[in-house]
Coordinates of C-alpha atoms (C1' of nucleotides) in Angstrom, one line a residue:
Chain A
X1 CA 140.4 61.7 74.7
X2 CA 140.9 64.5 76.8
X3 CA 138.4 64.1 79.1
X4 CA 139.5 65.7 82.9
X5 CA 138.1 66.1 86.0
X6 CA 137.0 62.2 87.7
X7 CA 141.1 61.5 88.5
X8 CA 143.4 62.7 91.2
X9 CA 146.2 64.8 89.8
X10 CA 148.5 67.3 90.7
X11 CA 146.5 70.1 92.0
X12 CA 148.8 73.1 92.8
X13 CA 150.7 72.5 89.8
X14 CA 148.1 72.1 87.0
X15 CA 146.6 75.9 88.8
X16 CA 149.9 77.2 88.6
X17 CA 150.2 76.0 84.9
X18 CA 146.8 77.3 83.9
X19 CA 147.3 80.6 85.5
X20 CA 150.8 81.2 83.8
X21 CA 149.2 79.8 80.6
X22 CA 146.0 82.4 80.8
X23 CA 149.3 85.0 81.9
X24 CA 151.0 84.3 78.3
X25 CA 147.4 84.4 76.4
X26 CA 146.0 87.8 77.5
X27 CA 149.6 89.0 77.2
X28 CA 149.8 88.0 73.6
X29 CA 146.2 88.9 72.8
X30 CA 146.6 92.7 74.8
X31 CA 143.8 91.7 77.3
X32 CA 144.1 92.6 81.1
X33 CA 144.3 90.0 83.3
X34 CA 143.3 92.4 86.7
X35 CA 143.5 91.4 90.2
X36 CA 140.0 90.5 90.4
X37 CA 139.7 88.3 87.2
X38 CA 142.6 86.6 88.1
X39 CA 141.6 85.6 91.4
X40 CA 138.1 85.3 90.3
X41 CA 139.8 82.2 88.0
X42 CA 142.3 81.0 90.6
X43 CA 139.4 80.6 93.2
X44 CA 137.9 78.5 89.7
X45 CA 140.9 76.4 89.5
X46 CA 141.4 76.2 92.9
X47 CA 138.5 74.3 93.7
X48 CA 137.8 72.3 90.7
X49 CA 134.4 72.5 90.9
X50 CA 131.3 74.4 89.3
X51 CA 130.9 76.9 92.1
X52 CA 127.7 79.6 91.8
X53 CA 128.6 83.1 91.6
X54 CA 127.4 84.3 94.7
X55 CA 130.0 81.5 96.3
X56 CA 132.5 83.4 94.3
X57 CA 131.7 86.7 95.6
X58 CA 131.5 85.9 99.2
X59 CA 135.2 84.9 99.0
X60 CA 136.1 88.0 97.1
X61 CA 134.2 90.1 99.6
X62 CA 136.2 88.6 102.8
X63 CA 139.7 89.4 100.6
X64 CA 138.4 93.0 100.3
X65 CA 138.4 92.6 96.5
X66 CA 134.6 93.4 96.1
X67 CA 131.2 93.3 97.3
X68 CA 128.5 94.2 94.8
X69 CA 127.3 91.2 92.1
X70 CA 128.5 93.1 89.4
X71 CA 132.1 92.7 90.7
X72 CA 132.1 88.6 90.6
X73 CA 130.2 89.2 87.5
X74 CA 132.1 91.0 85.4
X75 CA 135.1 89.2 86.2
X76 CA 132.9 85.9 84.9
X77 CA 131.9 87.5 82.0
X78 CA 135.6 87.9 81.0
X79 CA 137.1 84.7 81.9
X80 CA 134.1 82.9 79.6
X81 CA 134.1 85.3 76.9
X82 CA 138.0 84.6 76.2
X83 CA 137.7 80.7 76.9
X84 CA 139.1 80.8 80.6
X85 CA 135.7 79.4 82.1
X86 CA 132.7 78.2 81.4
X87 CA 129.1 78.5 82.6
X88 CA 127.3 75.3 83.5
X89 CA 123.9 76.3 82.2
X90 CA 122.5 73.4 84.4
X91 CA 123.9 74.4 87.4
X92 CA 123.7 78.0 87.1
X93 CA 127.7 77.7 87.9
X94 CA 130.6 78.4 86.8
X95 CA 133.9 76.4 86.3
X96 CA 137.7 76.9 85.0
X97 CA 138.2 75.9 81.8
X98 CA 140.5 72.7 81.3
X99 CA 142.4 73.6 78.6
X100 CA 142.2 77.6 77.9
X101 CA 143.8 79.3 74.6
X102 CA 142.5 77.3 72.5
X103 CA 139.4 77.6 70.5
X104 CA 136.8 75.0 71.2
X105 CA 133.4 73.3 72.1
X106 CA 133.4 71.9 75.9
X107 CA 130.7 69.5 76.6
X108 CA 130.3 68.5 80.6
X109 CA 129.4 65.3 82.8
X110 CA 127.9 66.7 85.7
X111 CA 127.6 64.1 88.5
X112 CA 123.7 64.1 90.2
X113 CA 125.3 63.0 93.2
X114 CA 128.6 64.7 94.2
X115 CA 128.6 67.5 91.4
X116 CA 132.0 66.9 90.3
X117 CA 132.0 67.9 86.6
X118 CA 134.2 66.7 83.5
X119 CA 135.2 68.5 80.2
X120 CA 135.2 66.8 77.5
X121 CA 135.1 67.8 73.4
X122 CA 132.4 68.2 71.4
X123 CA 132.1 68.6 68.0
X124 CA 128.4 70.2 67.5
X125 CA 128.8 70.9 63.9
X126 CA 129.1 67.1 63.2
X127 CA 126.8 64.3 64.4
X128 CA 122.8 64.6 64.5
X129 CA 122.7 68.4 66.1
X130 CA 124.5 69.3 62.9
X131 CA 123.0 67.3 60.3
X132 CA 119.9 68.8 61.9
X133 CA 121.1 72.8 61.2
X134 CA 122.4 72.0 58.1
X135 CA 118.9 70.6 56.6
X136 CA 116.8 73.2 58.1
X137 CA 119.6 75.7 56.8
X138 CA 120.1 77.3 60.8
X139 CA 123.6 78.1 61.8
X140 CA 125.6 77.3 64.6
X141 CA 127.3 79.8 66.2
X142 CA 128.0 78.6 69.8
X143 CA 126.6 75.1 71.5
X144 CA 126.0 74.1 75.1
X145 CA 125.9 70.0 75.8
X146 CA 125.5 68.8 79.3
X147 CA 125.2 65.3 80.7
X148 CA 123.8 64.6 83.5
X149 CA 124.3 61.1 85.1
X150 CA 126.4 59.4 87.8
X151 CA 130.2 59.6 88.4
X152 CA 132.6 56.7 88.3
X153 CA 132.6 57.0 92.2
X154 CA 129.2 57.3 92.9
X155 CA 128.0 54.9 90.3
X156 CA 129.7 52.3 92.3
X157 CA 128.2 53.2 95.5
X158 CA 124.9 53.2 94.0
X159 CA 122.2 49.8 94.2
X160 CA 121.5 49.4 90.4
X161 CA 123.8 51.9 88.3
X162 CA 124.6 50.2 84.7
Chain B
X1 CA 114.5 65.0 60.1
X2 CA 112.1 65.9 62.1
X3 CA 112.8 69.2 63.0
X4 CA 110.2 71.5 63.1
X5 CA 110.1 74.8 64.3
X6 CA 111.2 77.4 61.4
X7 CA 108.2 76.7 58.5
X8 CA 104.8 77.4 58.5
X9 CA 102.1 74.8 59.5
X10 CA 99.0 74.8 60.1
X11 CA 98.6 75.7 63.7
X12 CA 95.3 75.1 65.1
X13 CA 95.8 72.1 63.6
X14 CA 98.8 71.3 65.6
X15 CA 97.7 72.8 68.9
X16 CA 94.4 71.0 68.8
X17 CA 96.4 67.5 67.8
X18 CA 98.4 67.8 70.3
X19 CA 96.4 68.3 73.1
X20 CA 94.7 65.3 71.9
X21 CA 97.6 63.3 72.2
X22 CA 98.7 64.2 75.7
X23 CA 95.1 63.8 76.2
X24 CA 95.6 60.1 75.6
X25 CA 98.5 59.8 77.1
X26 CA 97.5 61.0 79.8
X27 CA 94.4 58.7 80.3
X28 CA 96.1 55.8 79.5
X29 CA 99.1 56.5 81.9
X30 CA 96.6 57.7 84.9
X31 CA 97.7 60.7 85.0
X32 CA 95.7 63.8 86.3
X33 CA 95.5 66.3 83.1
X34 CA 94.1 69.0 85.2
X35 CA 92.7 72.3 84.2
X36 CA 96.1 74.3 85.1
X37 CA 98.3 72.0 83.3
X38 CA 96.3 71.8 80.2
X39 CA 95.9 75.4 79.8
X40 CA 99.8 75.7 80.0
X41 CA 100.3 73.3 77.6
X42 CA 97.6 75.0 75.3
X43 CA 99.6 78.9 75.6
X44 CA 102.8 77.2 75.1
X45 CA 101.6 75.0 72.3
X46 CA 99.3 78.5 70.7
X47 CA 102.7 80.6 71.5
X48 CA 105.1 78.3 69.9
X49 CA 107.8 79.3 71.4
X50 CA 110.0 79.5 74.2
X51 CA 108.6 81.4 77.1
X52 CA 109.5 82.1 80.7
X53 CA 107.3 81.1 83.6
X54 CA 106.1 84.6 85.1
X55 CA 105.3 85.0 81.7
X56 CA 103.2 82.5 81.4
X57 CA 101.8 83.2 84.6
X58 CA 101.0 86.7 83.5
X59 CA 98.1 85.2 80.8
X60 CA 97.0 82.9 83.8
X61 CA 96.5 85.6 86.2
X62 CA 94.4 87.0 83.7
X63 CA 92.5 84.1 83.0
X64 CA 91.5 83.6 86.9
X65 CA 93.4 80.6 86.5
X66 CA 96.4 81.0 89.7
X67 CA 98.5 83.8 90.6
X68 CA 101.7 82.6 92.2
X69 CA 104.2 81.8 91.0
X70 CA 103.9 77.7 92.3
X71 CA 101.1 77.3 90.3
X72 CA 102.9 77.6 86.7
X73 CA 106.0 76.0 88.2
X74 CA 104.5 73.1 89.5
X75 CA 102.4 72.6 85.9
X76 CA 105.7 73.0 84.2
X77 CA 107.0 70.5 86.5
X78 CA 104.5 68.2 85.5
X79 CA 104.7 68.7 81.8
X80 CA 108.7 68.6 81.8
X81 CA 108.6 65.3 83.8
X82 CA 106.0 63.9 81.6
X83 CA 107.9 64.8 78.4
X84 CA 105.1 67.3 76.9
X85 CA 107.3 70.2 77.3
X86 CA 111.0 71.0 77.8
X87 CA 113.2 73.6 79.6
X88 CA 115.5 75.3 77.3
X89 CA 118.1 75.9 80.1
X90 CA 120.2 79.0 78.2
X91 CA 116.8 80.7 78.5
X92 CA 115.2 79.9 81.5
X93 CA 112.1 79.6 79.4
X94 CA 109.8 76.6 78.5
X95 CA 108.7 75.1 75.3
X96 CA 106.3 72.7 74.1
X97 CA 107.3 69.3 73.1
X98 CA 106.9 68.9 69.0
X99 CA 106.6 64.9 69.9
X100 CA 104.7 64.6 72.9
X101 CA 104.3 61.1 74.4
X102 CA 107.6 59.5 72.6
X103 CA 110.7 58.9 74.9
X104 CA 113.3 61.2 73.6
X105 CA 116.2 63.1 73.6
X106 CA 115.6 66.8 72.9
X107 CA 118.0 69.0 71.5
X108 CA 117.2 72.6 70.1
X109 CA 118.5 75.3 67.7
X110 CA 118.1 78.7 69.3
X111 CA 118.0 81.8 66.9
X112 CA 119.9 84.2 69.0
X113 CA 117.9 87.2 66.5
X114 CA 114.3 86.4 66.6
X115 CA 114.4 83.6 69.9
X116 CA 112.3 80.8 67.4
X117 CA 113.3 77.8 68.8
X118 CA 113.1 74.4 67.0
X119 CA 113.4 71.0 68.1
X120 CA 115.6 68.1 67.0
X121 CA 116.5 64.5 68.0
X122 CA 119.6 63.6 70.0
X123 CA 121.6 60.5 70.9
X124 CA 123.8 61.4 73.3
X125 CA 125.2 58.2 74.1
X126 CA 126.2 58.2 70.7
X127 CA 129.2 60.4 68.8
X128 CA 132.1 62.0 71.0
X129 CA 130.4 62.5 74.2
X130 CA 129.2 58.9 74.5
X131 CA 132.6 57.7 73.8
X132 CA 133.8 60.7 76.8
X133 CA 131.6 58.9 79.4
X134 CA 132.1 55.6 78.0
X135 CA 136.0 56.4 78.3
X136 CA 135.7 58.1 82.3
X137 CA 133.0 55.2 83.8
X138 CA 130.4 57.7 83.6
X139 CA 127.2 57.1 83.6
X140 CA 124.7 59.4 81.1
X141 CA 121.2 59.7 82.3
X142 CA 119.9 62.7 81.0
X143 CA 121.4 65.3 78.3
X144 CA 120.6 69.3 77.4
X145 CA 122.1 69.9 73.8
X146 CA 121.3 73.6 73.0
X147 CA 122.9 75.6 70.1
X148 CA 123.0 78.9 68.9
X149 CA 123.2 80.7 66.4
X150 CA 121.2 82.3 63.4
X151 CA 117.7 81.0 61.9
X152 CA 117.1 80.8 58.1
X153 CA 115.0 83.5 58.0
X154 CA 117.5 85.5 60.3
X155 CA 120.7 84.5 58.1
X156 CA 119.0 85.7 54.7
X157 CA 118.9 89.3 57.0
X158 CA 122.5 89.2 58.5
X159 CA 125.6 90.4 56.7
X160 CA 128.4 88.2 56.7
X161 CA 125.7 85.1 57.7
X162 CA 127.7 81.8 56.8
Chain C
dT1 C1' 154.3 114.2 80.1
dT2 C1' 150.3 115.4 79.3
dG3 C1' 145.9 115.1 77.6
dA4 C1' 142.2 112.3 75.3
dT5 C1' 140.0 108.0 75.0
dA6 C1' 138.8 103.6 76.3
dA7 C1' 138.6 100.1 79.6
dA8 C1' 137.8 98.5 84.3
dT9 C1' 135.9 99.1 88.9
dG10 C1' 132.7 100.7 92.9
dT11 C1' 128.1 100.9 94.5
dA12 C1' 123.1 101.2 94.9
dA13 C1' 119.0 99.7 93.5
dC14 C1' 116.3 96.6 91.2
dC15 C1' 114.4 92.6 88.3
dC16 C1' 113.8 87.8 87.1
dT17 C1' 113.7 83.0 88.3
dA18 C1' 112.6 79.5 91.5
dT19 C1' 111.5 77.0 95.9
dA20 C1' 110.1 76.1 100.9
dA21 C1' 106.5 75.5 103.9
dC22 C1' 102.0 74.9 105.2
dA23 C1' 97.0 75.0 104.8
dT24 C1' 93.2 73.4 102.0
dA25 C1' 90.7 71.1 98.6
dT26 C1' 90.0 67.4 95.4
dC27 C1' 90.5 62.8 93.5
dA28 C1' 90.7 57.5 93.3
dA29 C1' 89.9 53.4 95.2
dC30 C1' 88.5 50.3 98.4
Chain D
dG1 C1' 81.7 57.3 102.7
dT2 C1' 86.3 57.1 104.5
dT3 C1' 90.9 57.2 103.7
dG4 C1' 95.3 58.1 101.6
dA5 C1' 97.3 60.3 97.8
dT6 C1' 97.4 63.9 94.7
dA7 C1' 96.7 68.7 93.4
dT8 C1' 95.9 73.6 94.5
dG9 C1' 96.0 78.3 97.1
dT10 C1' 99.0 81.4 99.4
dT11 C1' 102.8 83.7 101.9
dA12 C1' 107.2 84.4 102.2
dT13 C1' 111.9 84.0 100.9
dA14 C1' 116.0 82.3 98.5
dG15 C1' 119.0 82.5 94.5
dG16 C1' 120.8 84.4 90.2
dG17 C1' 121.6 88.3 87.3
dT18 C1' 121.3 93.2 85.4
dT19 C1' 120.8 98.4 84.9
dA20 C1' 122.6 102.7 85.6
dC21 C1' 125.8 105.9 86.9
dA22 C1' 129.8 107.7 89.2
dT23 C1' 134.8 107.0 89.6
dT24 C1' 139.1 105.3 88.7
dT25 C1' 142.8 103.2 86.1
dA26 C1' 145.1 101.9 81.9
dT27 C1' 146.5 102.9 76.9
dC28 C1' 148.3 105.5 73.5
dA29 C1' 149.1 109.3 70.6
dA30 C1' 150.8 114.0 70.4

DNA sequence: TTGATAAATGTAACCCTATAACATATCAAC
DNA sequence: GTTGATATGTTATAGGGTTACATTTATCAA
């Protein structure tokens, strides 16, 4: 299982390796990887959180890198249209993507308590959600699964948390 | 299966039942089914499909019924907590519940064409992403499962429509 | 290398979604 | 009936996202 995002880890590295990595795919795939989508991603990575787009921008604006919505937006758009991020549609947020290049489904633990969100794998074409499309003959293009519950951390420091 | 959503049904039928059934719910629950919340219910039930809350404000404005926008929020409030409707989060709209009353786990199929949206049954703690959270310590108390893609009717129209 | 085309950025204005805060009214139960 | 809780009315504002258009930068072929 795959699962990342409750563990410490090597933080500087795994940015630097998912930068390069993003580096190699847009260079393969002809896409450009500007100054503002990749510090739009590294500011992602960085803090390893779902962070809103406005937070975003705000830190873009203070580097001189741009001031208007659009800016922070585009940039987003980008980064989630080729895999490097993902929107939270829970949080209204935004979050670097855990393992980029590759083609897949993310689903996400998002803690109540301390927002701290995981990626895990999801696989919406099997289990119930599929079984479901397939009998009502509806197609599956694209899914969004979000869990919302309690961290390993802050289920602990909760009264009665299963 | 009980997914509905995507065939024809008798509709009056299915507005007026269900507002009998929250009725009852709502009686035997003590719950204050108040003029505001049952006329939400009602357009969203008569509408049958997803639709956003200034939206729905708009027909209540009309109707003499509230004009800001609190008024529909807070009914939708009640009607999400109590299970009779649900938030479809990728659209920032609002549906009726096609089970009212029963303790569930909503997921929906979204037709990204025509917007119908119909509601299936999820298990979350089951399949992959039970398993993820089982894995991490994480603790799942609530789930959005939301996919898109093409509708029968839509698919039959599209080119290249799996 | 230059010229044409497409892609990306800068910027202003605006729209949609949602909540905070506080006053008022209504209900439920003793 | 009085009281405490619940629901509504209203103003203002916060937060998230897009449209539209001008300008610049990259790509690529001639």
């Amino acid at each position: 299982m795959d699962t990342i995002g409750f563990e410490a880890h090597d933080h500087k590295g795994c940015v630097r390796d998912a930068i390069a990595a993003v580096e190699t795919h847009c260079a393969e795939h002809k896409l450009q990887f500007t100054p503002v989508r990749r510090r739009v991603l590294e500011i992602l990575l960085s803090e390893h959180r779902a962070m809103g787009a406005y937070e975003i921008l705000d830190i873009l604006r203070d580097e001189g890198l741009g001031s208007q919505p659009p800016v922070v937006y585009r940039a987003l758009d980008f980064l989630v249209t080729h895999g490097f991020a993902h929107k939270i549609e829970r949080l209204n947020a935004f979050i670097a993507c855990t393992h980029p290049g590759q083609n897949h489904t993310p689903a996400f633990l998002i803690c109540r308590q301390c927002d701290a969100v995981a990626e895990a794998h999801a696989e919406p074409s099997k289990g119930m959600l599929g079984r479901a499309a397939a009998d009502t003959g509806f197609v599956i293009e694209q899914a969004v699964v979000e869990a919302m519950g309690l961290c390993p951390k802050c289920c602990k420091g909760a009264a009665n948390c299963a």
